[in-house]
Each structure stands twice: as C-alpha cells, then as structure tokens.
PDB file of C-alpha atoms in Angstrom:
ATOM      1  CA  ILE A  26     107.047 103.832 105.392  1.00 51.00           C
ATOM      2  CA  SER A  27     110.136 105.973 105.398  1.00 59.00           C
ATOM      3  CA  PRO A  28     111.866 104.809 102.173  1.00 72.00           C
ATOM      4  CA  PHE A  29     108.655 105.434 100.223  1.00 82.00           C
ATOM      5  CA  THR A  30     107.427 108.589 101.965  1.00 85.00           C
ATOM      6  CA  SER A  31     108.951 112.051 101.631  1.00 85.00           C
ATOM      7  CA  PRO A  32     110.730 113.330 104.748  1.00 79.00           C
ATOM      8  CA  PRO A  33     108.892 115.692 107.103  1.00 77.00           C
ATOM      9  CA  LEU A  34     109.314 119.415 106.637  1.00 74.00           C
ATOM     10  CA  ALA A  35     110.892 119.877 110.079  1.00 68.00           C
ATOM     11  CA  SER A  36     113.793 117.545 109.263  1.00 70.00           C
ATOM     12  CA  THR A  37     114.786 119.574 106.211  1.00 70.00           C
ATOM     13  CA  LEU A  38     114.615 123.129 107.558  1.00 66.00           C
ATOM     14  CA  SER A  39     117.634 125.351 107.958  1.00 68.00           C
ATOM     15  CA  TYR A  40     118.040 127.392 111.122  1.00 69.00           C
ATOM     16  CA  THR A  41     116.600 130.488 109.396  1.00 70.00           C
ATOM     17  CA  SER A  42     113.600 128.538 108.140  1.00 65.00           C
ATOM     18  CA  ARG A  43     113.022 127.041 111.591  1.00 62.00           C
ATOM     19  CA  LEU A  44     112.792 130.594 112.936  1.00 63.00           C
ATOM     20  CA  ARG A  45     110.391 131.550 110.127  1.00 63.00           C
ATOM     21  CA  TYR A  46     108.084 128.600 110.805  1.00 60.00           C
ATOM     22  CA  ASN A  47     108.660 128.443 114.571  1.00 56.00           C
ATOM     23  CA  HIS A  48     105.050 129.294 115.416  1.00 55.00           C
ATOM     24  CA  GLU A  49     103.772 126.594 113.034  1.00 58.00           C
ATOM     25  CA  LEU A  50     106.230 123.749 113.696  1.00 53.00           C
ATOM     26  CA  ASN A  51     104.159 122.317 116.539  1.00 54.00           C
ATOM     27  CA  ARG A  52     101.481 121.585 113.972  1.00 57.00           C
ATOM     28  CA  LEU A  53     103.537 121.133 110.805  1.00 60.00           C
ATOM     29  CA  GLY A  54     105.977 118.802 112.567  1.00 61.00           C
ATOM     30  CA  ARG A  55     103.451 115.942 112.757  1.00 70.00           C
ATOM     31  CA  ALA A  56     104.332 112.321 111.982  1.00 74.00           C
ATOM     32  CA  PRO A  57     103.198 110.614 108.749  1.00 78.00           C
ATOM     33  CA  ALA A  58     100.539 108.726 110.753  1.00 77.00           C
ATOM     34  CA  THR A  59      98.688 112.064 111.061  1.00 80.00           C
ATOM     35  CA  ALA A  60      97.538 111.642 107.446  1.00 80.00           C
ATOM     36  CA  LEU A  61      96.065 108.238 108.312  1.00 79.00           C
ATOM     37  CA  SER A  62      94.212 109.427 111.407  1.00 83.00           C
ATOM     38  CA  SER A  63      90.438 109.251 111.700  1.00 80.00           C
ATOM     39  CA  THR A  64      90.301 112.350 113.927  1.00 81.00           C
ATOM     40  CA  LYS A  65      88.660 115.581 112.796  1.00 83.00           C
ATOM     41  CA  VAL A  66      90.802 117.678 110.456  1.00 82.00           C
ATOM     42  CA  GLN A  67      92.230 120.783 112.153  1.00 78.00           C
ATOM     43  CA  THR A  68      93.889 123.501 110.077  1.00 78.00           C
ATOM     44  CA  GLY A  69      97.677 123.124 110.272  1.00 76.00           C
ATOM     45  CA  GLU A  70      97.630 119.613 111.771  1.00 82.00           C
ATOM     46  CA  CYS A  71      98.910 117.687 108.784  1.00 86.00           C
ATOM     47  CA  TYR A  72     101.894 115.693 107.624  1.00 88.00           C
ATOM     48  CA  ALA A  73     103.991 118.470 106.073  1.00 88.00           C
ATOM     49  CA  MET A  74     106.575 117.412 103.500  1.00 90.00           C
ATOM     50  CA  ALA A  75     109.346 119.688 102.269  1.00 88.00           C
ATOM     51  CA  GLY A  76     108.860 121.194  98.820  1.00 90.00           C
ATOM     52  CA  SER A  77     106.081 121.097  96.270  1.00 94.00           C
ATOM     53  CA  SER A  78     106.556 117.502  95.126  1.00 95.00           C
ATOM     54  CA  GLY A  79     107.022 114.176  96.850  1.00 94.00           C
ATOM     55  CA  GLN A  80     105.238 111.007  97.839  1.00 94.00           C
ATOM     56  CA  PHE A  81     103.330 109.346 100.640  1.00 93.00           C
ATOM     57  CA  THR A  82     103.015 105.565 100.881  1.00 92.00           C
ATOM     58  CA  VAL A  83     100.437 103.586 102.829  1.00 91.00           C
ATOM     59  CA  LEU A  84     101.280 100.026 103.857  1.00 90.00           C
ATOM     60  CA  LEU A  85      97.957  98.180 103.861  1.00 91.00           C
ATOM     61  CA  PRO A  86      97.127  95.771 106.708  1.00 89.00           C
ATOM     62  CA  GLN A  87      96.270  93.059 104.185  1.00 92.00           C
ATOM     63  CA  SER A  88      96.162  92.541 100.446  1.00 92.00           C
ATOM     64  CA  ILE A  89      93.421  94.830  99.051  1.00 93.00           C
ATOM     65  CA  HIS A  90      91.745  95.300  95.683  1.00 93.00           C
ATOM     66  CA  VAL A  91      91.972  99.111  95.646  1.00 94.00           C
ATOM     67  CA  GLU A  92      88.908 100.888  94.279  1.00 93.00           C
ATOM     68  CA  SER A  93      89.440 104.518  95.278  1.00 95.00           C
ATOM     69  CA  ILE A  94      91.561 106.994  97.218  1.00 95.00           C
ATOM     70  CA  GLU A  95      90.021 109.683  99.414  1.00 93.00           C
ATOM     71  CA  ILE A  96      91.833 112.940 100.237  1.00 92.00           C
ATOM     72  CA  VAL A  97      90.839 115.622 102.756  1.00 88.00           C
ATOM     73  CA  HIS A  98      92.422 119.068 103.086  1.00 86.00           C
ATOM     74  CA  ALA A  99      91.651 121.658 105.757  1.00 83.00           C
ATOM     75  CA  GLU A 100      89.654 124.823 105.223  1.00 76.00           C
ATOM     76  CA  PRO A 101      91.461 128.156 105.316  1.00 70.00           C
ATOM     77  CA  THR A 102      91.067 130.103 108.560  1.00 67.00           C
ATOM     78  CA  GLU A 103      91.814 133.649 109.593  1.00 59.00           C
ATOM     79  CA  ALA A 104      94.994 132.403 111.276  1.00 56.00           C
ATOM     80  CA  MET A 105      96.073 130.379 108.220  1.00 64.00           C
ATOM     81  CA  PRO A 106      94.440 131.919 105.128  1.00 64.00           C
ATOM     82  CA  TYR A 107      97.114 130.445 102.844  1.00 69.00           C
ATOM     83  CA  VAL A 108      96.401 126.814 103.829  1.00 81.00           C
ATOM     84  CA  GLU A 109      95.127 125.951 100.329  1.00 86.00           C
ATOM     85  CA  THR A 110      98.528 126.715  98.782  1.00 89.00           C
ATOM     86  CA  SER A 111     100.020 123.709 100.592  1.00 89.00           C
ATOM     87  CA  ALA A 112      97.488 121.201  99.180  1.00 90.00           C
ATOM     88  CA  ILE A 113      98.650 118.653  96.629  1.00 93.00           C
ATOM     89  CA  ALA A 114      97.605 119.445  93.058  1.00 94.00           C
ATOM     90  CA  ALA A 115      98.673 117.010  90.311  1.00 96.00           C
ATOM     91  CA  PHE A 116      99.266 113.485  91.570  1.00 97.00           C
ATOM     92  CA  SER A 117      99.333 109.853  90.573  1.00 97.00           C
ATOM     93  CA  VAL A 118      98.418 106.779  92.574  1.00 96.00           C
ATOM     94  CA  LYS A 119     100.464 103.587  92.317  1.00 95.00           C
ATOM     95  CA  GLY A 120      99.880 100.170  93.839  1.00 94.00           C
ATOM     96  CA  TRP A 121     102.543  97.809  95.193  1.00 93.00           C
ATOM     97  CA  THR A 122     101.936  94.069  94.721  1.00 91.00           C
ATOM     98  CA  ASP A 123     104.931  93.350  96.974  1.00 88.00           C
ATOM     99  CA  MET A 124     106.920  95.410  99.455  1.00 78.00           C
ATOM    100  CA  PRO A 125     110.461  95.064 100.783  1.00 67.00           C
ATOM    101  CA  GLY A 126     110.328  92.786 103.838  1.00 60.00           C
ATOM    102  CA  ASP A 127     111.983  95.173 106.267  1.00 48.00           C
ATOM    103  CA  ILE A 128     109.119  97.670 106.173  1.00 52.00           C
ATOM    104  CA  GLY A 129     106.095  95.441 106.495  1.00 48.00           C
ATOM    105  CA  ASN A 130     104.876  92.576 108.579  1.00 45.00           C
ATOM    106  CA  THR A 131     102.454  90.842 106.250  1.00 41.00           C
ATOM    107  CA  ALA A 132     103.187  87.276 105.188  1.00 40.00           C
ATOM    108  CA  SER A 133     103.866  88.313 101.606  1.00 41.00           C
ATOM    109  CA  SER A 134     106.286  91.084 102.553  1.00 38.00           C
ATOM    110  CA  LYS A 135     108.173  88.763 104.942  1.00 38.00           C
ATOM    111  CA  THR A 136     108.999  86.532 101.997  1.00 38.00           C
ATOM    112  CA  ALA A 137     110.573  89.570 100.365  1.00 39.00           C
ATOM    113  CA  ASP A 138     113.413  89.392 102.935  1.00 42.00           C
ATOM    114  CA  ALA A 139     114.922  86.587 100.899  1.00 40.00           C
ATOM    115  CA  LYS A 140     114.686  88.626  97.705  1.00 40.00           C
ATOM    116  CA  SER A 141     116.931  91.471  96.759  1.00 45.00           C
ATOM    117  CA  SER A 142     115.317  94.907  96.623  1.00 53.00           C
ATOM    118  CA  SER A 143     115.797  94.912  92.864  1.00 58.00           C
ATOM    119  CA  ARG A 144     113.418  91.943  92.598  1.00 75.00           C
ATOM    120  CA  ILE A 145     110.483  93.836  94.078  1.00 79.00           C
ATOM    121  CA  PRO A 146     108.189  94.570  91.132  1.00 84.00           C
ATOM    122  CA  PRO A 147     107.738  98.254  90.379  1.00 88.00           C
ATOM    123  CA  PRO A 148     104.396  99.733  91.440  1.00 91.00           C
ATOM    124  CA  LEU A 149     101.505  99.698  88.984  1.00 92.00           C
ATOM    125  CA  LYS A 150      99.906 103.001  88.026  1.00 94.00           C
ATOM    126  CA  LEU A 151      96.299 103.224  89.245  1.00 95.00           C
ATOM    127  CA  GLY A 152      95.555 106.665  87.858  1.00 95.00           C
ATOM    128  CA  GLU A 153      96.495 110.327  87.521  1.00 97.00           C
ATOM    129  CA  PHE A 154      94.409 113.011  89.192  1.00 96.00           C
ATOM    130  CA  THR A 155      94.187 116.665  90.185  1.00 94.00           C
ATOM    131  CA  PHE A 156      93.055 117.747  93.640  1.00 91.00           C
ATOM    132  CA  SER A 157      91.409 121.150  94.136  1.00 87.00           C
ATOM    133  CA  PRO A 158      90.904 122.116  97.788  1.00 80.00           C
ATOM    134  CA  ALA A 159      89.038 125.303  96.840  1.00 72.00           C
ATOM    135  CA  ALA A 160      86.285 123.190  95.281  1.00 72.00           C
ATOM    136  CA  HIS A 161      85.719 121.156  98.445  1.00 63.00           C
ATOM    137  CA  HIS A 162      86.651 123.309 101.498  1.00 63.00           C
ATOM    138  CA  GLY A 163      87.327 120.664 104.115  1.00 61.00           C
ATOM    139  CA  ALA A 164      85.160 117.999 102.534  1.00 71.00           C
ATOM    140  CA  SER A 165      86.704 114.811 101.263  1.00 85.00           C
ATOM    141  CA  THR A 166      87.315 114.137  97.597  1.00 90.00           C
ATOM    142  CA  THR A 167      87.262 110.573  96.289  1.00 93.00           C
ATOM    143  CA  PHE A 168      89.272 109.517  93.250  1.00 94.00           C
ATOM    144  CA  VAL A 169      88.265 106.240  91.571  1.00 94.00           C
ATOM    145  CA  VAL A 170      91.230 104.241  90.270  1.00 93.00           C
ATOM    146  CA  ASP A 171      91.549 102.699  86.823  1.00 86.00           C
ATOM    147  CA  GLY A 172      89.014  99.863  86.552  1.00 78.00           C
ATOM    148  CA  SER A 173      91.498  97.323  85.189  1.00 73.00           C
ATOM    149  CA  SER A 174      93.701  97.868  88.268  1.00 70.00           C
ATOM    150  CA  VAL A 175      90.954  96.698  90.618  1.00 71.00           C
ATOM    151  CA  ARG A 176      91.610  93.102  89.544  1.00 83.00           C
ATOM    152  CA  THR A 177      95.073  93.192  91.174  1.00 89.00           C
ATOM    153  CA  PRO A 178      95.413  93.042  94.975  1.00 93.00           C
ATOM    154  CA  PHE A 179      97.946  95.448  96.516  1.00 94.00           C
ATOM    155  CA  LEU A 180      99.948  95.477  99.756  1.00 93.00           C
ATOM    156  CA  GLY A 181     100.773  99.179  99.548  1.00 93.00           C
ATOM    157  CA  VAL A 182      99.643 102.347  97.789  1.00 94.00           C
ATOM    158  CA  SER A 183     101.773 105.383  96.928  1.00 94.00           C
ATOM    159  CA  LEU A 184     100.440 108.853  96.266  1.00 95.00           C
ATOM    160  CA  GLU A 185     103.092 110.695  94.209  1.00 96.00           C
ATOM    161  CA  PHE A 186     102.457 114.415  93.799  1.00 96.00           C
ATOM    162  CA  SER A 187     104.298 116.549  91.251  1.00 96.00           C
ATOM    163  CA  SER A 188     102.905 119.913  92.358  1.00 96.00           C
ATOM    164  CA  ASN A 189     100.918 121.736  94.993  1.00 95.00           C
ATOM    165  CA  HIS A 190      98.834 124.925  94.823  1.00 92.00           C
ATOM    166  CA  GLY A 191     101.721 127.399  95.080  1.00 93.00           C
ATOM    167  CA  ASN A 192     103.626 126.787  98.327  1.00 91.00           C
ATOM    168  CA  ALA A 193     107.286 126.291  97.388  1.00 89.00           C
ATOM    169  CA  ASP A 194     108.321 125.468 100.970  1.00 85.00           C
ATOM    170  CA  TYR A 195     106.031 122.566 101.892  1.00 88.00           C
ATOM    171  CA  THR A 196     103.051 120.409 100.982  1.00 92.00           C
ATOM    172  CA  CYS A 197     100.519 119.236 103.572  1.00 90.00           C
ATOM    173  CA  LEU A 198      98.650 115.966 103.505  1.00 91.00           C
ATOM    174  CA  TYR A 199      95.818 116.117 106.043  1.00 89.00           C
ATOM    175  CA  ARG A 200      94.067 112.812 105.443  1.00 90.00           C
ATOM    176  CA  ILE A 201      94.324 109.990 102.946  1.00 92.00           C
ATOM    177  CA  LYS A 202      92.148 106.891 102.929  1.00 93.00           C
ATOM    178  CA  VAL A 203      92.428 103.850 100.700  1.00 94.00           C
ATOM    179  CA  HIS A 204      89.118 102.156  99.860  1.00 94.00           C
ATOM    180  CA  GLY A 205      88.790  98.643  98.493  1.00 93.00           C
ATOM    181  CA  THR A 206      87.915  95.046  99.169  1.00 91.00           C
ATOM    182  CA  PRO A 207      90.167  92.499 100.927  1.00 92.00           C
ATOM    183  CA  ALA A 208      91.646  89.998  98.460  1.00 89.00           C
ATOM    184  CA  GLY A 209      89.978  87.023 100.199  1.00 80.00           C
ATOM    185  CA  VAL A 210      86.524  88.597  99.886  1.00 76.00           C
ATOM    186  CA  TRP A 211      86.748  90.199  96.434  1.00 63.00           C
ATOM    187  CA  SER A 212      85.118  88.657  93.380  1.00 65.00           C
ATOM    188  CA  PRO A 213      85.115  90.114  89.847  1.00 64.00           C
ATOM    189  CA  ALA A 214      81.861  91.695  88.725  1.00 60.00           C
TER     190      ALA A 214
END
C-alpha cells in the first residue's frame, strides 16, 4: 500500500550509495510483498526501507479482529554479519477501520471512494513494542495487541517503527504476519 508504506531503499539511493550497495541491491531491492511471503527467510532478502524509521502497512483481505502481530528477522551470516543492525527496534502497531477506496478492493473500502480522504478515521493504536533480533535469531516473535482493541475489526494494520538497531541507511522487514479472527466469525469472550 504505497501511501502507507515507506519507499524502498533502492528508490532513494544516490549514485554513490548505489555503488556502495551494488552487491546487495539484488536482495535489498525487493518489493513490499516480500515481507508478506510465506517462503523461508533468507539473509538479505527483505523489504528494505530507507533510513531508521518508517512504516509498513498491510491491507487485510477481509475485516479482522486483530489479536497479534508476528515479526521474523534473519540470522546474521558470515557474508552479512551486520544484518541485526537493520532490524526494527521500537515500533507501534495501528489498526485501520477504513481505508481510502483507491488502495483496496474490499466492499468497505470501495465505499470510501465517495468520501474525502480527510473523512477516513485515523488508525487506532493497538500497542507499542520493542523487537530484539538478537534474542530470537531467525525465530519469529509474536506481539499481542491491546486487549480492548480486539473488539474492533480492522481492514488494515500499520507497523510504524521509530528506530532500528543501528543502521542509519536502511531498515529491513523480513516477514510480518497479522493474526486474528474474521469479523463474521469472531465473538467476544
């Protein structure tokens, strides 16, 4: 979702930086869908975003009561020992109850075409977290969202990170998964 996802690293690099990262751009130049893939995580094959802060938004296929977010980061290798520095650190998760109609194709977001963008409600905060790749080395980490937020179904989820683990040039998101229950199936406990 381009308006709600930070641009890829490759699109922001100067000529000098392209030369510096030339050997890595085949991997670091991946599309945002890389972070949503179910394939095995390979070091360097991530969605790389310029800088140490930004956001990544997932448009959900249907309205979901979000319960948790799962993040996976690659293990360091001999070829890329600094891979942990590009992992997100401090981040928040926000849920969208509606999305602008031009970026989604769900029934609810289509009705947003008639609305102005300013009428889209702001996202609701689902929690603030810290991710530590060193503690999990390639394993996934699950972050449970605020319990009161589970009562609200969402059409999209944004992960907004304010820092990474020391890489000023880029931040890599290897995998993100949103866990929850479809709105039509969910019932309060």
